[in-house]
Short mmCIF file of C-alpha atoms in Angstrom, two decimals:
data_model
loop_
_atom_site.label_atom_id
_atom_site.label_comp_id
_atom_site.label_asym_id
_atom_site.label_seq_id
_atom_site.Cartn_x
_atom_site.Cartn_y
_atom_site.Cartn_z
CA UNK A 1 121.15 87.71 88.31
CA UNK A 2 123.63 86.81 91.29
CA UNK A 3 122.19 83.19 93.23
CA UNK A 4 120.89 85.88 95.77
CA UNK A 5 120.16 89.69 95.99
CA UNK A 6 119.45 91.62 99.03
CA UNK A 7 116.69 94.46 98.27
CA UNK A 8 116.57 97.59 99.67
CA UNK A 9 113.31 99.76 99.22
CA UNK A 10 111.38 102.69 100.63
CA UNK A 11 108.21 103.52 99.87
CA UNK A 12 106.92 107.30 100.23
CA UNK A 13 103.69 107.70 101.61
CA UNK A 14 101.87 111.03 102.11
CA UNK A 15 101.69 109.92 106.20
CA UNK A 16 105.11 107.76 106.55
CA UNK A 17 107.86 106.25 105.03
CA UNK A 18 108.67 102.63 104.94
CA UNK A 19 111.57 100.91 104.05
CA UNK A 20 112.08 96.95 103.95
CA UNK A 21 114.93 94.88 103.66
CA UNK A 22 114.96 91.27 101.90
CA UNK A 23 116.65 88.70 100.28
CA UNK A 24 116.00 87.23 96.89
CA UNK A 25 116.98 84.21 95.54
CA UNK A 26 117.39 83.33 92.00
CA UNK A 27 114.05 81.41 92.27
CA UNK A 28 112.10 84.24 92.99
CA UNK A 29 111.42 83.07 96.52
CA UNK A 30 111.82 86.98 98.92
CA UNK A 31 112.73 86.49 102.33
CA UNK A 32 112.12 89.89 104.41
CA UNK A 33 114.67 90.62 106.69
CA UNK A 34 113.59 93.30 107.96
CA UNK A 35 110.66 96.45 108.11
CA UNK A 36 110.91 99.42 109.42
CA UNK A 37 108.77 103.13 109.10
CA UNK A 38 108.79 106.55 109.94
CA UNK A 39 106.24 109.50 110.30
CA UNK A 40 106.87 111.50 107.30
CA UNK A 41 105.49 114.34 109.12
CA UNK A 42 104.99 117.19 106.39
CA UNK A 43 107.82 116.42 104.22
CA UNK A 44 105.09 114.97 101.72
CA UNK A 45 101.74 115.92 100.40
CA UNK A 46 99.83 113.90 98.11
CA UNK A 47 101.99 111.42 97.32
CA UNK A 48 105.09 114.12 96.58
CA UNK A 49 107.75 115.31 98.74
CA UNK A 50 107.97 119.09 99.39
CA UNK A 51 110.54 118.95 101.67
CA UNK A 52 113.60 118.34 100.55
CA UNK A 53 115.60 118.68 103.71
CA UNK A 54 113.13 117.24 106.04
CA UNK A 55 112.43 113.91 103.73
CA UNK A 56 116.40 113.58 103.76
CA UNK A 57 116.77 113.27 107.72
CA UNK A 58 113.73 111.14 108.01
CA UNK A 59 115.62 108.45 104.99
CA UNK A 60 118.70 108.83 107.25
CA UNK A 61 116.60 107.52 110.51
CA UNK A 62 114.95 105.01 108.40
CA UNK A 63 117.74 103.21 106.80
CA UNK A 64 119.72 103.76 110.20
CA UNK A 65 116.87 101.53 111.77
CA UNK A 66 116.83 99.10 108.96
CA UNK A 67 120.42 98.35 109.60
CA UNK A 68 120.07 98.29 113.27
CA UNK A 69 117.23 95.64 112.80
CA UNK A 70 119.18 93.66 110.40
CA UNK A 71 122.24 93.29 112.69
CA UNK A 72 119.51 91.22 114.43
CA UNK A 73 118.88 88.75 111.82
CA UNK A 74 120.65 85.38 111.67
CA UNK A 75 120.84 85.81 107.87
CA UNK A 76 123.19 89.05 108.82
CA UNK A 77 124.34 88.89 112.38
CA UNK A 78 127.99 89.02 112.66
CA UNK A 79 129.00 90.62 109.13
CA UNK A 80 130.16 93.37 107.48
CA UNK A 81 127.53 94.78 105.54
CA UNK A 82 126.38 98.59 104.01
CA UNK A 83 123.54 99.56 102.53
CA UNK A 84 124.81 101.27 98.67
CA UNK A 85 121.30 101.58 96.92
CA UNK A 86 117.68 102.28 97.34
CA UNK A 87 114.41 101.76 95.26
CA UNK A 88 111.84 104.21 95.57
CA UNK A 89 108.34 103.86 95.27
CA UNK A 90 105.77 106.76 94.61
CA UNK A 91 101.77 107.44 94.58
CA UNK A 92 101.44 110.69 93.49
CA UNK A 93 99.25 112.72 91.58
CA UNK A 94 101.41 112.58 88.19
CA UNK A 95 101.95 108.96 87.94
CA UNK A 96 100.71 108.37 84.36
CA UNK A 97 101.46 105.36 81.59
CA UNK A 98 102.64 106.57 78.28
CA UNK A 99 102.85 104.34 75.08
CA UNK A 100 105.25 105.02 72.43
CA UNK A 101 105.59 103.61 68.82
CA UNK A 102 109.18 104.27 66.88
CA UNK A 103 110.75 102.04 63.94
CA UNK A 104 113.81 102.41 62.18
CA UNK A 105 114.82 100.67 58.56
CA UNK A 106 117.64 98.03 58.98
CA UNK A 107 119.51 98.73 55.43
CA UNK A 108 119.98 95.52 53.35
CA UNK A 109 117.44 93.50 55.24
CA UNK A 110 120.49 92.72 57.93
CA UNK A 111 120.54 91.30 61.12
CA UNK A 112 119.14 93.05 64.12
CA UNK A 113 121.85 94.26 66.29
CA UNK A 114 121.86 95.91 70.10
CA UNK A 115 122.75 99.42 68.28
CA UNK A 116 119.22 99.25 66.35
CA UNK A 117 117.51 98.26 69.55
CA UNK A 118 119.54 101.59 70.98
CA UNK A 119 118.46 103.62 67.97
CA UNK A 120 114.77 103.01 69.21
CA UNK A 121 115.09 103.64 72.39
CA UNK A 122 117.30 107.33 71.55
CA UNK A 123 114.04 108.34 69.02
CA UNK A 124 111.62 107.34 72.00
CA UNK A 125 112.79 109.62 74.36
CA UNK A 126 113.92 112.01 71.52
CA UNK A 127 109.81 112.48 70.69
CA UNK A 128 108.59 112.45 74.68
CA UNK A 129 107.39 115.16 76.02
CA UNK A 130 109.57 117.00 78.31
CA UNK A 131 106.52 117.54 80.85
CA UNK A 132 107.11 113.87 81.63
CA UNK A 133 110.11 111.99 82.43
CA UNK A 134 110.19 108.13 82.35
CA UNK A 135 110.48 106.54 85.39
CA UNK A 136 110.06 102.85 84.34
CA UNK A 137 109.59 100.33 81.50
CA UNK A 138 107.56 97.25 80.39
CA UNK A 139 109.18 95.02 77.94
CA UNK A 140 108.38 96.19 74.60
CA UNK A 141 106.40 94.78 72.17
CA UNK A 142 108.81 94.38 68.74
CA UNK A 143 108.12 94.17 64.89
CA UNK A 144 110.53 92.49 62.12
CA UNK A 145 108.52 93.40 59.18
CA UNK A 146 105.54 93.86 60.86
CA UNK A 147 105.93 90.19 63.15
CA UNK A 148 106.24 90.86 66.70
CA UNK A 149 108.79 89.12 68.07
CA UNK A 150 109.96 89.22 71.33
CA UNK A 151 113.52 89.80 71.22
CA UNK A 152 114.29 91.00 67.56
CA UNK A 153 118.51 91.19 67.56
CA UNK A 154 119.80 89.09 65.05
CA UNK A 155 116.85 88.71 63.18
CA UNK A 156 116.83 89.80 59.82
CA UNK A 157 114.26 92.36 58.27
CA UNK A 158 113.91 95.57 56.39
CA UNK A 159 112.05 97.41 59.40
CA UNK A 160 112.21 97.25 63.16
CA UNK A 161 109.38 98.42 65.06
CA UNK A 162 108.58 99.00 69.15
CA UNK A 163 105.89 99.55 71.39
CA UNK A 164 107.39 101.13 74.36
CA UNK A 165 105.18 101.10 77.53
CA UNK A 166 106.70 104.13 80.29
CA UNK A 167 105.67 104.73 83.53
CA UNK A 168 106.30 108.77 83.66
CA UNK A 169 105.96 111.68 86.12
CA UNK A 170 106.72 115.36 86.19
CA UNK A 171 110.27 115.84 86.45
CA UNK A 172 110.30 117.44 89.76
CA UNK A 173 109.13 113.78 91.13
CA UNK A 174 112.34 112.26 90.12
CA UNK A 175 114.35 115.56 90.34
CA UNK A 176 113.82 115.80 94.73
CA UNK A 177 113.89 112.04 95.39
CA UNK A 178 117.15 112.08 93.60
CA UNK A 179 118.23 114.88 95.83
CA UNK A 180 116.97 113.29 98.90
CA UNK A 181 118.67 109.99 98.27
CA UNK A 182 122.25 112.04 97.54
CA UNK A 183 121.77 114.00 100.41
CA UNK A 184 121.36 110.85 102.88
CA UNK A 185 124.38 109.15 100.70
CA UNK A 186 122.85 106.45 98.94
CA UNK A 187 122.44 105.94 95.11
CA UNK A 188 119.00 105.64 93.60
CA UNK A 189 118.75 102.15 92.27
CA UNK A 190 115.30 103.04 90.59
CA UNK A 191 112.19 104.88 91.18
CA UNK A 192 108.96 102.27 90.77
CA UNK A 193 105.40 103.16 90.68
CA UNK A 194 103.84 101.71 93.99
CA UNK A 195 100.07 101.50 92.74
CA UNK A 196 101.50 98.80 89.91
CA UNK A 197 103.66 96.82 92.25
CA UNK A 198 100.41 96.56 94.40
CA UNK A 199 98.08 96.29 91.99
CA UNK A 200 99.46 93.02 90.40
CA UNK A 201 100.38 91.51 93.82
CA UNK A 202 96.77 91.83 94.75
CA UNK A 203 94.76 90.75 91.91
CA UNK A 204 94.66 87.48 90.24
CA UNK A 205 96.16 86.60 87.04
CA UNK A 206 93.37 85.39 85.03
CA UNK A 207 91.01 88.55 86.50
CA UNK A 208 94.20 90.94 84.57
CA UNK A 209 93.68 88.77 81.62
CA UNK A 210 89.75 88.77 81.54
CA UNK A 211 89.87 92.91 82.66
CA UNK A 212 90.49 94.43 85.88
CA UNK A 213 90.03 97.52 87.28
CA UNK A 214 92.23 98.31 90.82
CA UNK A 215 91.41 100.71 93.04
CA UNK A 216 93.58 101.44 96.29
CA UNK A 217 91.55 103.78 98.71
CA UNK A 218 94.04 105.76 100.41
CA UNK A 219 94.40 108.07 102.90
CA UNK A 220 95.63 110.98 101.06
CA UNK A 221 96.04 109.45 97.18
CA UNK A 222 93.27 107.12 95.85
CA UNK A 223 95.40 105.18 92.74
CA UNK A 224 93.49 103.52 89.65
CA UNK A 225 95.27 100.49 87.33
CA UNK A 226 93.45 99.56 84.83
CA UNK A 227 94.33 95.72 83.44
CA UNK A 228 93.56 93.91 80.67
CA UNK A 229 95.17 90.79 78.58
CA UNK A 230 97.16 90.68 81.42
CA UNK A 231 98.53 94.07 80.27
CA UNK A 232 98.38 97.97 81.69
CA UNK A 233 96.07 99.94 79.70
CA UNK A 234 95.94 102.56 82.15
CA UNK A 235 97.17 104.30 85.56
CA UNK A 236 96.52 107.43 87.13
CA UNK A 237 96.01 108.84 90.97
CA UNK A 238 93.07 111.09 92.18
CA UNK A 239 95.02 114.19 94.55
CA UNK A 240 92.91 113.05 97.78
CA UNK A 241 91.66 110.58 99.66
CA UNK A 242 89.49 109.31 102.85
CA UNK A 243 90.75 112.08 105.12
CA UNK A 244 88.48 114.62 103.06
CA UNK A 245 85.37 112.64 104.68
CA UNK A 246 86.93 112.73 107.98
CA UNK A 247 87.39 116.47 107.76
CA UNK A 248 84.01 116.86 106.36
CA UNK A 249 82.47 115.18 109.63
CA UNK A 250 84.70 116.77 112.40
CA UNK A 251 83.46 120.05 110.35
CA UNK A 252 79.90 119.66 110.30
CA UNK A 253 79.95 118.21 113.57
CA UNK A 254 82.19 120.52 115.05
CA UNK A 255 84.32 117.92 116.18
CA UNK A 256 87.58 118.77 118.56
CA UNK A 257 88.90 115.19 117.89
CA UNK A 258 90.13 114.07 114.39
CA UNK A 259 89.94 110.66 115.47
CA UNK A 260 86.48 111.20 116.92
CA UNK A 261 85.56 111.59 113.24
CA UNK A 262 87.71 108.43 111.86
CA UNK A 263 85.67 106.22 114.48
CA UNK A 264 82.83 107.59 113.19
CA UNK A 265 83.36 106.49 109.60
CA UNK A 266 84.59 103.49 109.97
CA UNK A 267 82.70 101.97 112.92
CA UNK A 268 78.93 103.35 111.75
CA UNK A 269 78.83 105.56 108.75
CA UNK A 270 76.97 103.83 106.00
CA UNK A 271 78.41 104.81 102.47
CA UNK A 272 75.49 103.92 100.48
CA UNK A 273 73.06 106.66 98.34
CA UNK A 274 70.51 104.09 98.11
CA UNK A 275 69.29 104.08 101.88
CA UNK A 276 66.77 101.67 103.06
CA UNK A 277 63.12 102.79 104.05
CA UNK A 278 64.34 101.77 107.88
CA UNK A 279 67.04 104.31 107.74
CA UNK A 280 65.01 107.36 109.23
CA UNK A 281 64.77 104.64 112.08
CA UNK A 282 68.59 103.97 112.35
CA UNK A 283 69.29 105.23 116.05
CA UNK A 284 72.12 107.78 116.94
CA UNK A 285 75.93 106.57 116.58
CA UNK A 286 77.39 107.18 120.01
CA UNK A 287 81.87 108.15 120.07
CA UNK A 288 82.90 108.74 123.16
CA UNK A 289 79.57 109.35 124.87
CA UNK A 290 78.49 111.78 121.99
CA UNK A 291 75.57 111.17 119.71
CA UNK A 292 75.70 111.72 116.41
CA UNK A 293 72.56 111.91 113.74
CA UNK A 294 72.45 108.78 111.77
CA UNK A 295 71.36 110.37 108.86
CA UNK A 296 73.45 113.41 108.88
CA UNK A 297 76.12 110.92 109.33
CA UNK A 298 75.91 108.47 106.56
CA UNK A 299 75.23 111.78 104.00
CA UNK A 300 78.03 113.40 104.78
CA UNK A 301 80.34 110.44 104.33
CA UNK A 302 78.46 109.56 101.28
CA UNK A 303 78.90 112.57 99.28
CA UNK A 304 82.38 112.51 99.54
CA UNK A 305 82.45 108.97 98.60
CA UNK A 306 80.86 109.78 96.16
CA UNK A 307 83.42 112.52 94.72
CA UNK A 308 86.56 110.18 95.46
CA UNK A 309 84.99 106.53 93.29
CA UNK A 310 84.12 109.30 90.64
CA UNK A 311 87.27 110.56 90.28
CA UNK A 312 88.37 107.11 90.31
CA UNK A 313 86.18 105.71 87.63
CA UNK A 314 87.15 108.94 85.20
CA UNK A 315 90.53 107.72 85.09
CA UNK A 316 89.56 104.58 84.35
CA UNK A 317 87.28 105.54 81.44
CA UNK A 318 85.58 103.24 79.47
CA UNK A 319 88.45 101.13 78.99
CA UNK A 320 86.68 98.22 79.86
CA UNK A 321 82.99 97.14 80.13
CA UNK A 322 82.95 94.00 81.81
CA UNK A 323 85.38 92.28 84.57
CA UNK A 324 85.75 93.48 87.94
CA UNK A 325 86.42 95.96 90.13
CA UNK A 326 89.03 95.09 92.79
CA UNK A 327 89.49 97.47 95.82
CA UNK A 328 91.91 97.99 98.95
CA UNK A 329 93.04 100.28 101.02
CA UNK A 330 90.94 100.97 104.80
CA UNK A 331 88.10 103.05 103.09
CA UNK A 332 87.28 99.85 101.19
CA UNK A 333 86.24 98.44 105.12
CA UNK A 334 83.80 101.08 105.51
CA UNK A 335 79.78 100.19 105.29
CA UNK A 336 78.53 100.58 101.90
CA UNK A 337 81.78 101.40 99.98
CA UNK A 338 81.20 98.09 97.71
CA UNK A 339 77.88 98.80 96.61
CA UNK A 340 78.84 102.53 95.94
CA UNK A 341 81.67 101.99 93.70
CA UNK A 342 79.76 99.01 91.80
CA UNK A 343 77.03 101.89 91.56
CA UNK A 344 79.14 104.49 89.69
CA UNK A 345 81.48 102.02 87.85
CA UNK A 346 78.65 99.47 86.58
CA UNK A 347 80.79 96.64 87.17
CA UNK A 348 81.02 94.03 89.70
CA UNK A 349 82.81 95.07 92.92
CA UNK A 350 85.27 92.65 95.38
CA UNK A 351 87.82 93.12 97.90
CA UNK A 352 91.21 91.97 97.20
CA UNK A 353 92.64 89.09 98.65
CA UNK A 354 95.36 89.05 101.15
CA UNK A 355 98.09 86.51 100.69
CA UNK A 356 98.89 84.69 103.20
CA UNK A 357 102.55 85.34 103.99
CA UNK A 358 101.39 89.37 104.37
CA UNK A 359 99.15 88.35 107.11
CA UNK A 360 102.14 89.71 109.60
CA UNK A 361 102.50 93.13 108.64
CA UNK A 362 100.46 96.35 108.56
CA UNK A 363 98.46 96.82 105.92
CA UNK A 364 99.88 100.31 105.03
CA UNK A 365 103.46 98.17 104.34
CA UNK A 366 101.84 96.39 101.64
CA UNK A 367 102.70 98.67 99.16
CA UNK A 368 106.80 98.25 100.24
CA UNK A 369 106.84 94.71 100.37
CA UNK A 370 104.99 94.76 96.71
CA UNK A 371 107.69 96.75 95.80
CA UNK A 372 110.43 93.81 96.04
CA UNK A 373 109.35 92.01 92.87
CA UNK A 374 110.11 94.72 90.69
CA UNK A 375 113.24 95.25 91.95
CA UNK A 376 116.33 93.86 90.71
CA UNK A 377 119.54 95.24 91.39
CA UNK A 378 121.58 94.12 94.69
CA UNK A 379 121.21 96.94 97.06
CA UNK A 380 123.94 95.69 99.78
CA UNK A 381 127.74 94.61 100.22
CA UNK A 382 127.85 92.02 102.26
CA UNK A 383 131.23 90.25 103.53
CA UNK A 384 132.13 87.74 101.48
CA UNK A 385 134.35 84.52 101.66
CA UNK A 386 138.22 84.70 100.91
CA UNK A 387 138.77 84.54 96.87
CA UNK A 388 139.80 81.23 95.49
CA UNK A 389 143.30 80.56 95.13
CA UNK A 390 144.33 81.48 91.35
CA UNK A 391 144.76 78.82 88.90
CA UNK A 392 147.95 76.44 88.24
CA UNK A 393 149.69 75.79 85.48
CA UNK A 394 147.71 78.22 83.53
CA UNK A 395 144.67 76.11 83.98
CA UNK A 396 141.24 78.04 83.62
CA UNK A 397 139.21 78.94 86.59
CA UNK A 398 136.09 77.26 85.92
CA UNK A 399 133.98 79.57 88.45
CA UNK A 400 135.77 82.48 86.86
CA UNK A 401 133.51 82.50 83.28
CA UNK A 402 134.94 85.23 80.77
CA UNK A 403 132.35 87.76 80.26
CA UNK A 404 129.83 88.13 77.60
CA UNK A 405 131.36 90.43 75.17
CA UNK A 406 127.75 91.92 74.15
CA UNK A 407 126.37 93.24 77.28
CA UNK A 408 122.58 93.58 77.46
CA UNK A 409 120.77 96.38 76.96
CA UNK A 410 119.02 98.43 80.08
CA UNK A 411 116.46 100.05 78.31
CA UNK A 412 115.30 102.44 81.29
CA UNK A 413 118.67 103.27 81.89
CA UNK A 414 119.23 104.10 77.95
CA UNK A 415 115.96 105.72 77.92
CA UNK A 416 117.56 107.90 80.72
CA UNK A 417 120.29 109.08 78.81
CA UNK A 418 119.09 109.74 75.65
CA UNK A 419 116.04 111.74 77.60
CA UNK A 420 118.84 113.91 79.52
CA UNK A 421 120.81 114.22 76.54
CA UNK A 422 117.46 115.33 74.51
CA UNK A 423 116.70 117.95 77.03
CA UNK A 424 120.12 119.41 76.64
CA UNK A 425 120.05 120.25 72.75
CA UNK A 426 118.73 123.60 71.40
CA UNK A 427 115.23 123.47 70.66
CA UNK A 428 113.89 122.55 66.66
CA UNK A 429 111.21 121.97 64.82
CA UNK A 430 110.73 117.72 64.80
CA UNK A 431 110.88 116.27 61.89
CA UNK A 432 107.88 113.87 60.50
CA UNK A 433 107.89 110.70 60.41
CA UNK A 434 106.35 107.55 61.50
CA UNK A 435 106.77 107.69 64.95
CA UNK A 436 103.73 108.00 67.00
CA UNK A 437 103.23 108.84 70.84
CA UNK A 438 99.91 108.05 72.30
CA UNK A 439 99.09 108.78 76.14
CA UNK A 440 96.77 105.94 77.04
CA UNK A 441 99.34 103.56 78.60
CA UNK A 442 100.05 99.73 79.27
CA UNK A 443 102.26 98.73 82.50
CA UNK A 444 102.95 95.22 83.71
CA UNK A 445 104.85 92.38 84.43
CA UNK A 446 108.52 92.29 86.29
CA UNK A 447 111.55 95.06 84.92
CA UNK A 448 113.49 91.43 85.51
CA UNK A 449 112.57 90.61 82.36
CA UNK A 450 113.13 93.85 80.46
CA UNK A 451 116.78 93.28 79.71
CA UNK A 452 117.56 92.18 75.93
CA UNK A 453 119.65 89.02 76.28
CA UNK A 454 121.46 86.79 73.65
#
């Protein structure tokens, strides 16, 4: 990785778009430069876009502000700079994690080389479903004769197994984004699952290690990761959200005002099917000089509840029964939310914690900033300083270090490939053998640290 990257990434959300701007250093350390969003109007709808031509003028308008407000930084005032590539993040209804097994026999008990690792990555996406396309990677677990090992080339063995753990969609997720982002002339750096990038910048380590279970209440989308051993074992999103409660009120109150309703569930409705013996006596909630029935109220928000933390805890499962139950997202605010969800999932229930250096931006551009961790390709060209003068004498360049021969291996961009060129052959009859693909799914840590080096 260059000394310092600038970051470019947009997040789709069903209600806006928001894109961020950073720099990262080699340390880690992310400075944002700038934030910027955009009313995504109905160019999306759970989580998806479904309007091509609309979401393409709106990423226009959003990276024109984002260069606008980074003309105004001191980090870029002054320079020449474009914006070449974008990461995209998505929360929609397909999101799933996939875990694949393949191994291949290394003749002779040789050494491991980057074409076996390539070989394993060709047979993964050769026995994916083509329902699914891959969208991102965890590093993969490896096996030299049955030892995992973390980076197997040059190794020697007679077998050479991986684990692969894919975040995958529906192909028509990646299919329009990669439309939108050639229509508005910018390449797609990489599409990243936004519930992950979230999830694992809100909880705590040792709660992923113990067993976690994240749930982000959103408007539109309500995601679920699942954690444990500090691993993925499971992702999914429920279609819907808190705005089904606030249409349910502003129905069956007949209520002009949609935000009549959201004041009503969020300043009084109490969320909780266990009501106190004082409830009958709770008086009427008052919005704008109307009274509304207390009861009626907190029923009507609860049953929907209700239906949303269920739909959450099915795709959780029974993956895990102990830990805790971490929530976000502005439904998790509302009265009685905690004790509902600890209700249906049996598990102990906590808000997330917000770290610190957030504590300056909205909380629905969480999800974008989240996003920078997992990227890691330089998104800009900035203006540089003159070249060095070339060397005398025929004396090397000592900032000028030949290149490393064997270059490593992108295994989501492989993956790629061999998927598109997979799709392209004639259908046949596979073959048996031992490779086995499982849907249950594991997701974490940085792609950073995907890439096989020497």
């Amino acid at each position: 990785m260059a000394k310092e990257q600038y970051i470019a990434v947009i997040d789709l959300e069903t209600s806006r778009f928001t894109g961020v701007v950073a720099k990262k250093e080699q340390n880690g350390f992310i400075d944002i430069l700038a934030h910027v969003s955009e009313n995504a109007l109905d160019s999306m709808r759970h989580g998806k876009i479904v309007k091509t031509k609309e979401a393409t003028g709106l990423i226009k308008k959003l990276v024109s502000k984002l260069k606008n407000a980074l003309l105004q930084t001191a980090e870029l005032k002054g320079k020449e700079f474009e914006i070449k590539k974008l990461y995209f993040g998505v929360n929609c209804q397909s999101l799933k994690s996939i875990e694949v097994t393949e191994s291949i026999a290394i003749p002779n008990k040789s050494f491991v080389t980057t074409d076996d690792v390539e070989s394993l990555l060709a047979q993964c996406a050769g026995n994916m479903s083509e329902d699914y396309i891959p969208l991102d990677m965890l590093p993969p677990t490896y096996y030299a004769d049955n030892k995992p090992v973390k980076d197997p080339k040059g190794l020697e063995c007679n077998r050479l197994k991986a684990n692969f753990r894919l975040i995958a969609a529906l192909p028509y997720v990646r299919s329009t984004i990669e439309h939108v982002a050639k229509g508005a002339g910018y390449e797609l750096a990489q599409i990243l699952a936004s519930p992950v990038a979230l999830a694992e910048a809100l909880t705590d380590k040792s709660e992923r290690e113990t067993g976690c279970i994240f749930v982000d209440f959103g408007r539109y989308v309500t995601s679920v990761v699942v954690f444990r051993d500090g691993e993925v074992l499971n992702l999914g999103v429920v279609p819907f959200g808190y705005s089904l409660i606030i249409s349910d009120l502003a129905e069956g109150f007949d209520m002009k005002d949609s935000k009549d309703a959201e004041q009503l569930l969020f300043a009084y409705a109490n969320c909780s099917e266990h009501r106190s013996d004082d409830a009958a006596k709770t008086p009427d909630y008052i919005v704008n000089s109307r009274k509304y029935n207390s009861i009626t109220t907190d029923l009507i928000a609860t049953a929907r509840a209700k239906e949303i933390i269920a739909n959450a805890k099915s795709i959780a499962g029974q993956t895990l029964t102990d830990g805790i139950v971490r929530i976000t997202g502005q439904l998790s605010d509302a009265k009685g939310i905690s004790k509902l969800t600890a209700s249906i999932f049996g598990l102990e229930v906590g808000q997330t914690d917000i770290p610190a250096e957030w504590g300056n931006y909205d909380r629905d551009e969480f999800a974008a900033i989240s996003l920078l961790t997992r990227a890691k390709d330089n998104c800009l060209t900035v203006e540089m300083p003159p070249e060095p003068d070339p060397p005398i004498d025929g004396q090397p360049n000592p900032d000028n270090s030949p290149d490393d021969p064997d270059e490593p291996v992108n295994p989501i961009a492989s993956l790629l490939k061999f998927f598109s060129k997979n799709k392209d052959k004639p259908k046949k009859e596979k073959e048996k053998g031992d490779s086995i693909g499982k849907k249950f799914g594991n997701f974490v840590t940085d792609m950073a640290s995907i890439a096989f080096e020497e």
